[in-house]
Amino acid sequence: MAELARDTLREMQLRMLRIRAFDERASKMVKRGHIPGTVHTSIGQEAQVVGATMALGTGDYMSGNHRSHGHPIGKGSPLGPLMAELVGKATGVCKGKGGSLHLADFAVGSLGESGIVGSSIPIANGAALSSKVLNNGKVALAFFGDGAANQGVLYESMNMAGVWDLPMIFLCENNQYALSTPAHTVTSGNIFERAAGFGMPGIRVEAGQDVLAVYDAVSEAVARARAGDGPTLVEVMTYRYNEHSEGLKLGTDYRNADEREAWLKKDPIVLFRQYLASQGFSEEELDGLQATALAEVDAAVAFSDASPYPDLSVAFDDLYTDKESAA
Amino acid sequence: MTVMSYLGAIGAAQREAMDADERVIIIGEDVEANVYGTTGGGKSRSDKGDFLQRYGKNRIRNTPISEEGIVGAAAGAAMTGLRPIVDLSYSSFLYMAMDQFVNQVAKNRYMFGGQASMPVVFRSAMFYGLNTGAHHSDRPYPMFMNVPGLKIIAPATPADAKGLLRSAVDSDDPVLSFEACLLWSTKEDVDENEFWVPLGVARTAREGTDVTVVAISSSVPEAVAAAEELAKEGVSVEVIDPRTLVPLDRNAILRSVAKTGRLVVAEPAHRTCGAAAEISALVAEEIFDSLKAPIIRVTAPDMQIPFSPSLEKQMYPTRATIAAAIRRVVDLPALQPVAAAV
């Protein structure tokens, strides 16, 4: 494990806390009707998200999926415009046109989350192609779940990335359930082992609740990509605490209580707090990080509350780059 | 000016675009070997060596047969600094990539509040009329007209094929180019210098005063031939080629029909929800009072394309079926029973 600067360690915990606080607030706001529609939280998966996003540089690209808030937060996107987007405000990061499912912040290399399972994987692959053709040293990472691991476009993309040696990381967030369906009941073999068929390294991070384990694995993949040695498939084992989406109530107990308890004991934020304490971070400092994250989320909600809804007149903007082409 | 074929004009436009901007790349199946004749030299398949030698493997890339992956990667590349031209060969193959076209290529700019530009061109050939059977004979542009966010061109002449493609490559929005194979070998004088035909501007292929025929893709030369035939009987036919289907030059169509008072729309796509249906509705909504006769569509019927030459040839608009429709709107007696496609 690489020795990391204290600032980096602190930032990791802060970003995980931001995701937790943001998504807990978003969950409440959905239930109170303050956020229209629904959201899919990353609560429980913070180590997997932050370990991956912090292994990337600010200029590197990523694409994501429906579990969509953690990725841009992990990549460093400010919370205010993200929260305003969830509420549908004009100041949203996508001007209120995308919503939770379609967060994107190009300023931090976030090329967009996707409501179609697997659909954004080739977008990151294309960004990696750009980097290769333009020789600009950037890498790209696609987040996708265990559900998307059974979409054909993943394998089309892995094959292209492999044959073209693209600077690409395929990051499987295996939270073990595609909505209510246990991954092992619909997935033949192991996801990470599928990499071998494309001649690329495939790694499983069993300790997916350990942000440093994820960070190390993804950092290796990033280094390989940046060195021109091609793509890597990284499968991270993790667990979502909440239901597939907020407000969803299923009649079946598809995840048993013992399993949930076992995962709660490996909570990524608690684990990393213990690690930081062992590295000499004071309790006061660690409490301060938590307070900072909560205050940032309060400020994000205040920013959203104070923002106007978009004017009807802008509904037709941004369809094309020129207004004349819109009907 | 120099004589160019439709296919040669596309090749010339691609070469000009590659020369003009190093962010332009060409990816697709068999582009390295110039199998379809548009990644070679200026005039023909064998002319002046191929693009691979000229631009190298970094910018001319054979792809695996993975349409969904190709279209998605081109979209991602376009969002991050390249300006890809994607050669998808047969237009029937576009269906393989429908999710990427509809959910990513078309929607990303809007969904992301204008953060994404999508400067990418998807070229495909419509192989209808060549006895290639139902899986190779599609004319699918109307279903993409139903997807907001895409621009669509359907050039009918070599000059338009060259000039529209340059504008498509320069567009910061995604453009689908539908090229009819029946037109590949047509030739005309084309400016060998760079020129651009703007998107969204129709061409008057022939001027007239009695009837407007709006014709699309390979129906354009058929409509012009029908017009020449009717001229001998004293009927003056104006032929409008929209060239771009999205954005559609509504004003050019409305102006012409307002002048003639009669409209026939001819296209090789299926009848239901086709471009002809859209153009007919546009005219009926906007200038109904100018119409002196009901609008007539001449299209392919809503059925599969049969393989046998004897069956396939009656599927698409011909000069005879277009002429028959013109005769109906000007109240001339029919010369012969009208084919089923009318």
XYZ file of C-alpha atoms in Angstrom:
669
model
C 0.000 0.000 0.000
C 1.300 3.383 -0.975
C 1.935 5.902 1.789
C -0.677 8.576 1.409
C -0.444 12.148 2.594
C -2.601 13.069 5.558
C -4.500 15.534 3.394
C -5.418 12.743 0.999
C -6.605 10.501 3.814
C -8.658 13.325 5.281
C -10.163 14.089 1.892
C -11.163 10.452 1.427
C -13.103 10.437 4.661
C -14.637 13.814 3.929
C -15.858 12.677 0.515
C -17.355 9.502 1.987
C -19.082 11.577 4.650
C -20.366 13.970 2.003
C -21.905 11.120 0.044
C -23.489 9.638 3.175
C -24.897 12.965 4.360
C -26.046 13.998 0.886
C -27.853 10.736 0.243
C -29.414 10.538 3.702
C -30.794 14.022 3.167
C -31.921 13.201 -0.367
C -33.725 10.113 0.918
C -35.666 12.220 3.409
C -36.443 14.816 0.768
C -37.874 12.169 -1.555
C -40.101 10.833 1.206
C -41.324 14.344 2.060
C -41.942 15.154 -1.577
C -39.237 17.827 -1.727
C -37.446 15.890 -4.446
C -39.730 14.840 -7.289
C -39.475 11.274 -8.556
C -37.059 9.007 -6.766
C -33.333 8.622 -6.145
C -30.946 5.694 -5.766
C -28.586 6.156 -2.843
C -24.959 5.084 -2.523
C -25.244 4.668 1.263
C -23.040 1.720 2.177
C -21.032 1.956 -1.038
C -18.996 5.049 -0.182
C -15.626 3.286 -0.012
C -16.103 1.761 -3.420
C -17.057 5.120 -4.928
C -14.414 7.281 -3.242
C -11.613 4.726 -3.580
C -12.226 4.744 -7.321
C -12.850 8.439 -7.908
C -9.872 9.565 -5.841
C -7.612 7.242 -7.804
C -8.488 9.361 -10.825
C -7.090 12.814 -11.531
C -9.383 15.822 -11.865
C -8.907 15.812 -15.623
C -9.759 12.130 -15.984
C -13.160 11.025 -17.220
C -15.875 8.839 -15.757
C -19.378 7.714 -16.585
C -21.892 6.364 -14.116
C -25.250 4.775 -13.588
C -28.558 5.185 -11.784
C -26.883 5.037 -8.334
C -25.708 8.391 -9.349
C -24.927 10.912 -6.615
C -21.803 9.366 -5.159
C -19.835 9.430 -8.399
C -19.806 13.194 -8.989
C -19.458 13.900 -5.272
C -16.528 11.512 -5.149
C -14.997 13.253 -8.155
C -15.178 16.588 -6.369
C -18.309 18.176 -7.778
C -19.761 20.889 -5.486
C -22.889 19.817 -3.613
C -25.119 22.850 -4.191
C -25.712 22.423 -7.929
C -26.073 18.654 -7.440
C -28.798 19.100 -4.822
C -30.488 21.800 -6.894
C -30.530 19.348 -9.808
C -32.263 16.694 -7.701
C -34.951 19.220 -6.833
C -35.261 20.451 -10.432
C -33.984 23.994 -9.957
C -32.520 26.277 -12.618
C -29.197 26.320 -10.784
C -28.909 22.533 -10.991
C -25.718 21.156 -12.458
C -27.796 20.219 -15.531
C -30.100 23.264 -15.257
C -32.863 21.026 -13.943
C -33.096 19.035 -17.156
C -31.467 15.819 -16.028
C -32.437 15.126 -12.447
C -30.962 12.522 -10.151
C -30.509 9.909 -12.866
C -28.600 12.188 -15.209
C -26.165 14.122 -13.063
C -23.128 15.261 -15.022
C -20.431 17.756 -14.215
C -18.042 18.066 -17.108
C -15.891 20.467 -15.077
C -14.710 17.521 -12.974
C -14.706 14.944 -15.791
C -18.133 13.543 -14.935
C -19.539 12.685 -18.375
C -22.913 11.683 -17.050
C -24.858 9.173 -15.067
C -27.331 6.971 -16.892
C -30.781 5.606 -16.240
C -30.270 2.756 -18.694
C -28.307 -0.102 -17.158
C -24.979 -0.468 -18.960
C -25.677 2.322 -21.415
C -22.967 4.720 -20.262
C -20.130 2.181 -20.393
C -19.243 2.887 -24.037
C -19.338 6.630 -23.342
C -16.331 6.276 -21.032
C -14.754 3.949 -23.572
C -15.099 6.711 -26.174
C -13.496 9.187 -23.791
C -10.604 6.754 -23.473
C -10.429 6.612 -27.269
C -10.192 10.411 -27.342
C -7.334 10.297 -24.867
C -5.573 7.686 -26.977
C -6.000 9.511 -30.289
C -5.199 12.944 -28.840
C -2.434 11.469 -26.674
C -3.353 13.703 -23.752
C -2.584 11.284 -20.918
C -6.115 11.159 -19.535
C -7.793 7.940 -18.468
C -11.478 7.038 -18.299
C -13.477 4.914 -15.894
C -16.948 3.434 -16.280
C -18.947 2.623 -13.160
C -21.499 -0.143 -13.597
C -23.221 -2.595 -11.298
C -23.466 -6.359 -11.134
C -26.700 -6.021 -13.110
C -24.973 -4.224 -15.973
C -22.299 -6.919 -15.978
C -24.775 -8.986 -17.971
C -25.335 -6.379 -20.676
C -23.752 -7.140 -24.034
C -22.467 -3.614 -24.515
C -20.009 -4.151 -21.651
C -18.317 -6.915 -23.579
C -18.370 -5.014 -26.852
C -16.666 -2.192 -24.979
C -14.145 -4.396 -23.183
C -13.198 -5.986 -26.473
C -12.670 -2.611 -28.159
C -10.736 -1.273 -25.180
C -8.574 -4.380 -25.198
C -7.830 -4.479 -28.884
C -7.083 -0.734 -28.955
C -5.196 -0.655 -25.632
C -7.438 2.133 -24.388
C -6.627 3.889 -21.083
C -9.817 2.533 -19.545
C -10.995 1.117 -16.223
C -14.162 -0.958 -16.081
C -15.307 -0.600 -12.480
C -17.979 -3.091 -11.426
C -19.784 -2.024 -8.254
C -20.983 -5.426 -7.157
C -23.568 -4.690 -4.474
C -24.891 -8.180 -5.115
C -28.438 -7.343 -6.057
C -29.986 -6.112 -9.262
C -33.003 -4.581 -7.600
C -34.384 -7.738 -5.926
C -32.435 -10.299 -7.954
C -29.344 -11.802 -6.304
C -26.433 -11.456 -8.713
C -25.352 -15.085 -8.364
C -28.742 -16.289 -9.607
C -28.391 -14.483 -12.924
C -24.620 -14.336 -13.368
C -22.605 -17.274 -14.630
C -19.136 -17.474 -13.103
C -17.308 -14.527 -11.580
C -17.507 -11.095 -13.126
C -13.823 -10.191 -12.655
C -12.727 -13.434 -14.314
C -14.451 -12.381 -17.512
C -11.540 -10.005 -18.088
C -9.347 -12.948 -19.031
C -11.436 -13.539 -22.130
C -10.416 -10.102 -23.353
C -6.761 -10.429 -22.447
C -6.908 -7.786 -19.742
C -6.247 -7.987 -16.009
C -9.315 -8.667 -13.884
C -9.174 -7.910 -10.179
C -11.702 -8.447 -7.421
C -11.496 -6.235 -4.350
C -13.068 -8.418 -1.683
C -12.508 -5.717 0.947
C -14.710 -3.307 -0.958
C -15.771 -1.468 2.219
C -12.140 -0.501 2.769
C -11.535 2.704 0.859
C -7.766 2.167 0.776
C -8.126 -1.325 -0.696
C -10.285 0.079 -3.475
C -7.986 3.059 -3.935
C -4.934 0.842 -4.282
C -6.554 -1.506 -6.798
C -7.919 1.305 -8.949
C -4.674 3.277 -8.687
C -2.813 0.313 -10.158
C -5.312 0.136 -12.988
C -5.003 3.889 -13.564
C -1.210 3.663 -13.632
C -1.395 0.842 -16.162
C -3.826 2.815 -18.312
C -1.734 5.976 -18.166
C 1.386 4.037 -19.080
C -0.298 2.862 -22.272
C -0.725 -0.708 -21.073
C -4.450 -0.824 -21.671
C -7.648 -1.470 -19.750
C -8.445 -3.261 -16.504
C -11.619 -4.730 -15.057
C -11.962 -4.094 -11.329
C -14.837 -5.731 -9.458
C -15.497 -4.278 -6.013
C -17.621 -6.240 -3.532
C -19.939 -3.918 -1.659
C -23.450 -3.536 -0.290
C -26.197 -0.946 -0.433
C -27.954 -0.326 2.845
C -31.129 1.204 1.462
C -33.703 -0.211 -0.887
C -32.928 -0.154 -4.635
C -34.617 3.230 -4.806
C -36.067 5.475 -2.122
C -39.709 4.905 -1.412
C -39.673 1.466 -3.023
C -41.331 -1.108 -0.761
C -41.021 -4.689 -1.889
C -43.220 -7.415 -0.452
C -40.345 -9.881 -0.286
C -37.423 -10.098 2.108
C -34.890 -10.787 -0.615
C -31.955 -9.774 1.614
C -31.893 -11.495 4.964
C -31.289 -9.614 8.212
C -28.095 -11.536 9.107
C -26.488 -10.555 5.856
C -27.363 -6.929 6.377
C -26.048 -6.962 9.937
C -22.769 -8.444 8.781
C -22.304 -5.681 6.224
C -23.312 -2.930 8.650
C -20.445 -4.089 10.879
C -18.074 -3.324 7.998
C -19.365 0.182 7.464
C -16.815 1.995 5.279
C -16.979 5.293 7.165
C -16.678 3.673 10.605
C -13.830 1.430 9.401
C -11.901 4.316 7.928
C -12.485 6.496 10.961
C -10.872 3.781 13.084
C -7.963 3.641 10.668
C -7.513 7.413 10.722
C -7.580 7.403 14.511
C -4.834 4.789 14.473
C -2.853 7.116 12.204
C -2.967 9.906 14.751
C -6.044 11.862 13.658
C -7.679 13.304 16.774
C -11.300 12.597 17.654
C -11.920 16.298 17.416
C -10.583 16.395 13.875
C -12.646 13.360 12.841
C -15.809 14.822 14.367
C -14.976 18.009 12.550
C -15.006 16.202 9.191
C -18.454 14.878 9.922
C -19.666 18.326 10.934
C -18.163 19.784 7.775
C -19.985 17.280 5.570
C -23.296 17.931 7.301
C -22.819 21.679 7.049
C -22.019 21.364 3.327
C -25.224 19.436 2.767
C -27.209 22.018 4.764
C -25.683 24.718 2.598
C -26.479 22.721 -0.558
C -30.118 22.417 0.457
C -30.216 26.124 1.318
C -28.724 26.900 -2.094
C -31.368 24.759 -3.742
C -34.172 26.285 -1.654
C -33.083 29.787 -2.592
C -32.869 28.927 -6.302
C -35.680 29.465 -8.772
C -37.292 26.763 -10.847
C -36.373 27.056 -14.515
C -38.467 29.395 -16.599
C -40.766 27.630 -19.056
C -38.999 29.400 -21.895
C -35.774 27.415 -21.432
C -37.450 24.038 -21.942
C -36.417 24.053 -25.599
C -32.835 25.187 -25.060
C -29.952 22.734 -25.312
C -31.672 20.293 -27.657
C -29.242 21.344 -30.385
C -26.297 23.697 -30.351
C -28.276 26.048 -32.605
C -31.792 27.091 -31.647
C -33.007 27.129 -35.255
C -32.869 23.354 -35.511
C -35.437 22.824 -32.761
C -38.985 22.457 -34.015
C -15.425 21.240 -61.504
C -14.755 17.598 -61.980
C -17.005 14.603 -62.582
C -17.605 12.729 -59.370
C -19.765 9.795 -58.447
C -21.955 9.991 -55.356
C -19.613 7.586 -53.592
C -16.516 9.428 -54.789
C -17.976 12.694 -53.543
C -18.411 11.196 -50.078
C -14.809 10.031 -50.169
C -13.699 13.503 -51.237
C -15.635 15.118 -48.394
C -14.147 12.705 -45.872
C -10.662 13.439 -47.161
C -11.211 17.190 -46.995
C -12.582 16.866 -43.454
C -9.642 14.699 -42.360
C -7.206 17.224 -43.874
C -8.972 20.209 -42.342
C -9.136 19.023 -38.743
C -6.993 16.437 -37.032
C -9.764 15.806 -34.508
C -11.711 14.108 -37.307
C -11.308 10.336 -37.284
C -13.067 7.603 -39.224
C -14.092 4.419 -37.462
C -16.158 1.532 -38.740
C -16.122 -1.935 -40.128
C -13.723 -2.409 -43.052
C -12.751 1.250 -43.371
C -9.034 0.422 -43.448
C -9.428 -1.660 -46.595
C -11.720 0.926 -48.190
C -14.300 -1.782 -48.865
C -17.114 0.689 -49.538
C -15.003 3.095 -51.535
C -15.264 6.154 -49.318
C -11.942 5.841 -47.497
C -9.853 5.857 -50.622
C -8.895 8.741 -52.857
C -11.007 11.353 -54.540
C -12.840 9.673 -57.355
C -13.040 5.956 -57.110
C -12.191 2.991 -54.976
C -8.709 2.593 -56.386
C -7.756 6.222 -56.749
C -4.577 7.598 -55.122
C -4.055 5.047 -52.424
C -6.140 4.773 -49.341
C -6.842 6.770 -46.213
C -4.979 4.346 -44.016
C -1.681 5.290 -45.674
C -2.545 8.953 -45.649
C -3.781 9.351 -42.077
C -2.484 6.307 -40.223
C -4.063 3.789 -37.904
C -4.640 6.312 -35.153
C -7.255 8.140 -37.212
C -8.548 5.374 -39.489
C -9.759 2.513 -37.330
C -11.375 -0.763 -38.216
C -13.863 -1.720 -35.548
C -15.143 -5.058 -34.402
C -18.715 -5.865 -35.439
C -20.139 -4.247 -32.316
C -22.551 -1.535 -33.367
C -23.714 -0.645 -29.867
C -20.149 -0.352 -28.616
C -19.054 1.601 -31.687
C -21.871 4.134 -31.575
C -21.473 4.636 -27.833
C -17.713 5.019 -28.084
C -18.115 7.534 -30.900
C -20.511 9.496 -28.696
C -18.078 9.455 -25.796
C -15.225 10.458 -28.089
C -17.301 13.320 -29.485
C -18.046 14.523 -25.948
C -14.329 14.663 -25.182
C -12.685 16.373 -28.113
C -12.819 14.211 -31.235
C -15.091 14.643 -34.241
C -15.684 11.061 -35.361
C -17.176 9.943 -38.640
C -18.644 6.497 -38.055
C -19.153 4.241 -41.060
C -21.917 1.811 -40.089
C -22.109 0.389 -43.630
C -25.705 -0.899 -43.933
C -28.430 1.237 -42.377
C -30.152 -1.936 -41.170
C -27.310 -2.293 -38.682
C -28.281 0.909 -36.890
C -30.944 -1.022 -34.991
C -28.193 -2.899 -33.147
C -27.198 0.402 -31.569
C -30.659 1.809 -30.900
C -30.050 2.356 -27.177
C -26.933 4.385 -27.845
C -28.576 6.461 -30.582
C -31.707 7.229 -28.594
C -30.517 7.312 -24.984
C -26.994 8.682 -25.314
C -26.291 10.315 -28.681
C -29.616 12.126 -28.896
C -30.235 12.900 -25.235
C -26.904 13.709 -23.644
C -26.674 17.341 -24.624
C -30.166 18.115 -23.362
C -30.124 15.923 -20.249
C -26.855 17.449 -19.131
C -28.125 20.989 -19.557
C -25.996 21.784 -22.610
C -22.680 20.624 -21.151
C -22.160 18.050 -23.906
C -21.437 18.782 -27.530
C -21.869 15.802 -29.805
C -19.929 16.465 -33.040
C -20.271 13.029 -34.607
C -21.514 11.789 -37.973
C -23.028 8.344 -38.455
C -23.003 7.334 -42.121
C -24.937 4.376 -43.408
C -26.042 3.073 -46.769
C -29.596 2.137 -47.603
C -29.225 -0.945 -49.786
C -32.794 -1.117 -51.005
C -33.642 -2.025 -54.563
C -30.655 -4.302 -54.956
C -32.211 -7.688 -54.126
C -30.475 -8.021 -50.813
C -33.567 -9.205 -48.919
C -35.353 -7.878 -45.860
C -32.313 -7.601 -43.570
C -30.321 -5.337 -45.877
C -32.994 -3.228 -47.565
C -34.102 -0.837 -44.837
C -34.759 2.884 -45.223
C -34.938 3.642 -41.501
C -34.530 7.435 -41.454
C -38.161 8.158 -40.417
C -37.799 6.306 -37.135
C -34.785 8.458 -36.311
C -36.763 11.584 -37.255
C -38.879 10.625 -34.255
C -35.877 11.028 -31.947
C -35.341 14.667 -30.936
C -31.672 15.609 -30.716
C -30.501 13.978 -33.942
C -29.959 15.754 -37.240
C -30.611 13.761 -40.406
C -29.382 14.205 -43.962
C -30.340 12.215 -47.047
C -28.341 13.550 -49.990
C -29.656 12.719 -53.447
C -26.824 14.018 -55.667
C -23.019 13.798 -55.649
C -22.655 17.539 -54.994
C -25.032 17.385 -52.046
C -23.342 14.257 -50.746
C -20.063 16.181 -50.616
C -21.351 19.505 -49.344
C -23.786 18.120 -46.776
C -21.193 15.777 -45.338
C -18.793 18.677 -44.765
C -21.522 20.551 -42.888
C -22.368 17.405 -40.943
C -18.762 16.968 -39.815
C -18.596 20.623 -38.817
C -21.861 20.426 -36.860
C -21.560 20.253 -33.070
C -24.710 18.117 -33.021
C -24.957 14.446 -34.010
C -25.832 13.894 -37.668
C -27.077 10.696 -39.270
C -26.403 10.452 -42.993
C -28.563 8.056 -45.001
C -27.040 7.313 -48.377
C -28.983 5.359 -50.985
C -26.914 2.738 -52.805
C -29.076 3.231 -55.864
C -27.403 6.650 -56.118
C -23.826 5.503 -55.569
C -22.888 5.416 -59.218
C -24.694 8.580 -60.270
C -22.234 11.193 -61.564
C -22.216 14.912 -62.037
C -19.855 17.869 -62.088
C -18.806 18.658 -58.529
C -16.578 21.444 -57.294
C -13.263 19.833 -56.361
C -12.618 22.686 -53.940
C -14.082 22.727 -50.475
C -17.718 23.758 -50.174
C -20.462 23.309 -47.631
C -24.178 22.741 -48.201
C -25.893 24.080 -45.084
C -28.070 21.726 -43.046
C -31.771 22.541 -43.124
C -31.866 24.132 -46.566
C -33.887 22.421 -49.305
C -32.904 22.359 -52.971
C -35.306 23.039 -55.803
C -34.381 20.244 -58.179
C -36.746 21.513 -60.857
C -38.947 24.570 -61.003
C -42.647 24.374 -61.879
C -46.008 25.976 -61.236
C -48.775 23.339 -61.222
C -47.691 20.628 -58.777
C -45.059 20.332 -56.056
C -43.365 16.993 -55.635
C -41.319 16.753 -52.441
C -38.979 13.834 -53.034
C -36.426 12.195 -50.775
C -33.196 10.336 -51.523
C -33.428 8.079 -54.581
C -36.977 9.297 -55.196
C -35.516 12.636 -56.303
C -34.233 11.509 -59.720
C -37.431 9.510 -60.194
C -39.509 12.599 -59.421
C -37.462 14.693 -61.851
C -37.984 12.060 -64.568
C -41.732 12.043 -63.849
C -41.756 15.832 -64.068
C -40.047 15.751 -67.476
C -42.673 13.287 -68.671
C -45.588 15.385 -67.437
C -44.069 18.499 -68.987
C -44.800 16.954 -72.370
C -48.471 17.008 -71.431
C -48.308 20.624 -70.342
C -48.102 20.015 -66.587
C -45.442 22.094 -64.866
C -43.989 20.196 -61.905
C -41.721 21.612 -59.207
C -39.482 19.098 -57.454
C -38.235 19.959 -53.972
C -35.485 17.887 -52.376
C -35.368 18.663 -48.630
C -31.840 17.138 -48.457
C -31.955 17.536 -44.683
C -34.864 15.849 -42.894
C -33.944 17.252 -39.468
C -33.998 20.202 -39.412
C -36.568 20.234 -42.200
C -36.778 23.279 -44.469
C -40.472 23.826 -43.804
C -40.528 27.226 -45.456
C -39.226 25.929 -48.783
C -41.923 23.253 -48.859
C -44.703 25.614 -47.798
C -43.603 28.289 -50.281
C -43.669 25.851 -53.158
C -47.040 24.328 -52.286
C -48.538 27.752 -51.669
C -47.501 28.564 -55.238
C -48.656 25.341 -56.940
C -51.608 24.356 -54.730
C -50.890 20.664 -55.189
C -48.584 18.273 -53.333
C -47.211 14.822 -53.994
C -44.630 13.447 -51.548
C -42.391 10.596 -52.672
C -40.004 8.609 -50.517
C -38.667 5.059 -50.337
C -39.498 4.542 -46.637
C -42.563 2.833 -45.231
C -45.831 4.700 -45.328
C -46.856 4.928 -41.666
C -45.235 7.793 -39.782
C -42.812 8.361 -42.637
C -41.224 11.606 -43.742
C -44.004 11.871 -46.325
C -46.603 11.663 -43.570
C -44.849 14.431 -41.662
C -44.532 16.684 -44.717
C -48.166 16.062 -45.662
C -49.323 16.950 -42.165
C -47.178 20.077 -42.178
C -48.773 21.342 -45.390
C -52.292 20.386 -44.298
C -51.854 22.190 -40.984
C -50.188 25.318 -42.294
C -51.631 26.059 -45.732
C -54.739 23.915 -46.129
C -56.557 26.752 -47.854
C -53.935 26.836 -50.603
C -54.583 23.248 -51.596
C -56.547 22.613 -54.786
C -56.439 18.814 -54.455
C -55.834 16.205 -51.776
C -52.199 15.487 -50.925
C -50.905 12.168 -52.241
C -48.064 10.149 -50.755
C -46.008 7.771 -52.883
C -44.103 5.505 -50.509
C -43.130 1.932 -49.849
C -46.027 -0.057 -48.406
C -46.046 -1.120 -44.762
C -44.551 -4.528 -45.405
C -41.248 -6.382 -45.541
C -39.019 -6.077 -48.557
C -39.201 -9.304 -50.548
C -36.078 -10.797 -52.068
C -37.194 -11.765 -55.540
C -36.445 -9.024 -58.096
C -39.900 -9.402 -59.572
C -41.443 -8.687 -56.174
C -39.054 -6.026 -54.874
C -39.135 -3.646 -57.807
C -42.723 -2.546 -57.145
C -41.959 -1.580 -53.536
C -40.481 1.906 -53.993
C -41.590 5.055 -55.764
C -40.736 5.046 -59.475
C -41.127 7.665 -62.170
C -44.306 5.821 -63.196
C -45.925 5.768 -59.762
C -44.920 9.376 -59.091
C -46.251 10.419 -62.496
C -49.519 8.613 -61.779
C -49.864 10.532 -58.513
C -49.185 13.820 -60.297
C -51.863 12.986 -62.868
C -54.334 12.398 -60.056
C -53.725 15.722 -58.340
C -54.095 17.643 -61.620
C -57.134 15.560 -62.583
C -55.624 13.957 -65.657
C -56.855 10.456 -66.512
C -54.606 7.642 -65.371
C -52.529 6.029 -68.091
C -52.547 2.615 -66.483
C -53.570 1.006 -63.193
C -51.590 2.509 -60.354
C -49.255 0.173 -58.507
C -49.999 -0.927 -54.987
C -47.318 1.302 -53.542
C -49.249 4.483 -54.290
